[in-house]
Short mmCIF file of C-alpha atoms in Angstrom, two decimals:
data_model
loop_
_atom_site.label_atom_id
_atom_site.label_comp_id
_atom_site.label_asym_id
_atom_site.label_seq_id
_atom_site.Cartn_x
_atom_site.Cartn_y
_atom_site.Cartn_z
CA UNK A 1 -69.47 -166.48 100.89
CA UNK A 2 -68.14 -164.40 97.92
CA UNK A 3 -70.61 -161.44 98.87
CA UNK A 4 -69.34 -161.54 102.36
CA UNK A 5 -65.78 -161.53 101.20
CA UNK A 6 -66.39 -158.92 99.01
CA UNK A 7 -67.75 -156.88 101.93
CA UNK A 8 -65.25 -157.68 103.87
CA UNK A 9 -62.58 -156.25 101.39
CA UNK A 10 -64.65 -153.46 100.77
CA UNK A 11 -64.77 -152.59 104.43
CA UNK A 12 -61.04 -152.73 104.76
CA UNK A 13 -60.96 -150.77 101.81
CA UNK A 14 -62.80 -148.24 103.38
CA UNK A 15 -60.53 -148.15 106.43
CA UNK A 16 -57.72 -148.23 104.77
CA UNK A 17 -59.02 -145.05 103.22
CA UNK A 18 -59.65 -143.20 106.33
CA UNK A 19 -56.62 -144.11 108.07
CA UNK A 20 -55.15 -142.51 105.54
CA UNK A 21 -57.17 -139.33 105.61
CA UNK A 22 -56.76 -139.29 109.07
CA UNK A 23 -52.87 -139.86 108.99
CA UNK A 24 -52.77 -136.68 106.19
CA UNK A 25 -55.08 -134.51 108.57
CA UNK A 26 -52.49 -135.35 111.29
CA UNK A 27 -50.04 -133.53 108.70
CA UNK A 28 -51.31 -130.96 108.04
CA UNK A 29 -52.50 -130.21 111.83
CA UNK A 30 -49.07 -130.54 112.61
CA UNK A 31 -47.81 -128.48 109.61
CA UNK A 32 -50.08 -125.49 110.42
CA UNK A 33 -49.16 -125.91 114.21
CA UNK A 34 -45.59 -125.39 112.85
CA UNK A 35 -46.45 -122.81 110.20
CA UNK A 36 -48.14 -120.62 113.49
CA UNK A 37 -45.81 -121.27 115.87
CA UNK A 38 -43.06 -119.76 113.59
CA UNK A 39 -45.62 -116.67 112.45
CA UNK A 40 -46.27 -116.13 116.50
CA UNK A 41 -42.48 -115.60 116.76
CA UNK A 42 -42.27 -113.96 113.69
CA UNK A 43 -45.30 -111.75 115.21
CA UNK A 44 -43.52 -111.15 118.55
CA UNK A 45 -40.06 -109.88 117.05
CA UNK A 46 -41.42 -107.47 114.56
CA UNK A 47 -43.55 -106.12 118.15
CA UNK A 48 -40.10 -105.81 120.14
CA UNK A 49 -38.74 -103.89 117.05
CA UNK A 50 -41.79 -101.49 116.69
CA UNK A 51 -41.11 -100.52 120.66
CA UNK A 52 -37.82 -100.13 120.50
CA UNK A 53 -38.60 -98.02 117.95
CA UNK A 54 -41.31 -95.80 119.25
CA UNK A 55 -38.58 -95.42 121.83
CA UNK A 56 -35.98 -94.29 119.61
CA UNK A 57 -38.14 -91.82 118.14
CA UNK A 58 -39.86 -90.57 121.65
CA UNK A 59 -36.12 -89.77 122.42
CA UNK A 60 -35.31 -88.04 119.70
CA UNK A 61 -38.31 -85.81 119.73
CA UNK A 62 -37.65 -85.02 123.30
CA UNK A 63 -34.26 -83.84 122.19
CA UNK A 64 -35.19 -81.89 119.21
CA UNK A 65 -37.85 -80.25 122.01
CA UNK A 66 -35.23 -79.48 124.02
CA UNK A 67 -32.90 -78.28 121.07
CA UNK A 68 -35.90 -75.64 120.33
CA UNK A 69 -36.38 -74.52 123.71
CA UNK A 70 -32.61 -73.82 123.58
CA UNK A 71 -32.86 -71.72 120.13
CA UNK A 72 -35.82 -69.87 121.32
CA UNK A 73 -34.07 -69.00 124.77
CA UNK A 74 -31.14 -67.68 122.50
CA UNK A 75 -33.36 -65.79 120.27
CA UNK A 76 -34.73 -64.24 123.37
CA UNK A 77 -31.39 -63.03 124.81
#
C-alpha cells in the first residue's frame, strides 16, 4: 500500500509539473503572439512611411527636372 501511495503522489507530482509547463508555454505563446502582432503593425507603419516617402522625393525630383529644363531653356534664349 505505501509503494502504491507513493506512486500515486509521485504521479500527481508529475502532473502537477506539466500542467504547469504547459500553463507557462500557454504564456509565452500568447506573449510572442502579442510581441508579433505589435512588430507586424510596427512593420506595416514604418512601410506606409517609406512610400509616402519615395513619393515625396519622386515629386521633388520631377520638379527639380522641370526647374532644369527651365534654366537650360533660358540659357538657350
Amino acid at each position: 500500500m505505501n509503494g502504491e501511495k507513493s506512486s500515486w503522489e509521485r504521479r500527481e507530482r508529475e502532473l502537477c509539473f506539466f500542467s504547469k509547463l504547459r500553463l507557462d508555454s500557454d504564456k509565452k505563446s500568447k506573449r510572442n503572439s502579442h510581441m508579433m502582432e505589435s512588430v507586424k503593425k510596427q512593420n506595416e507603419a514604418a512601410n506606409l512611411e517609406i512610400a509616402d516617402l519615395k513619393r515625396k522625393l519622386e515629386t521633388n525630383v520631377e520638379e527639380k527636372k522641370a526647374e532644369h529644363q527651365e534654366t537650360l531653356k533660358k540659357l538657350k534664349e
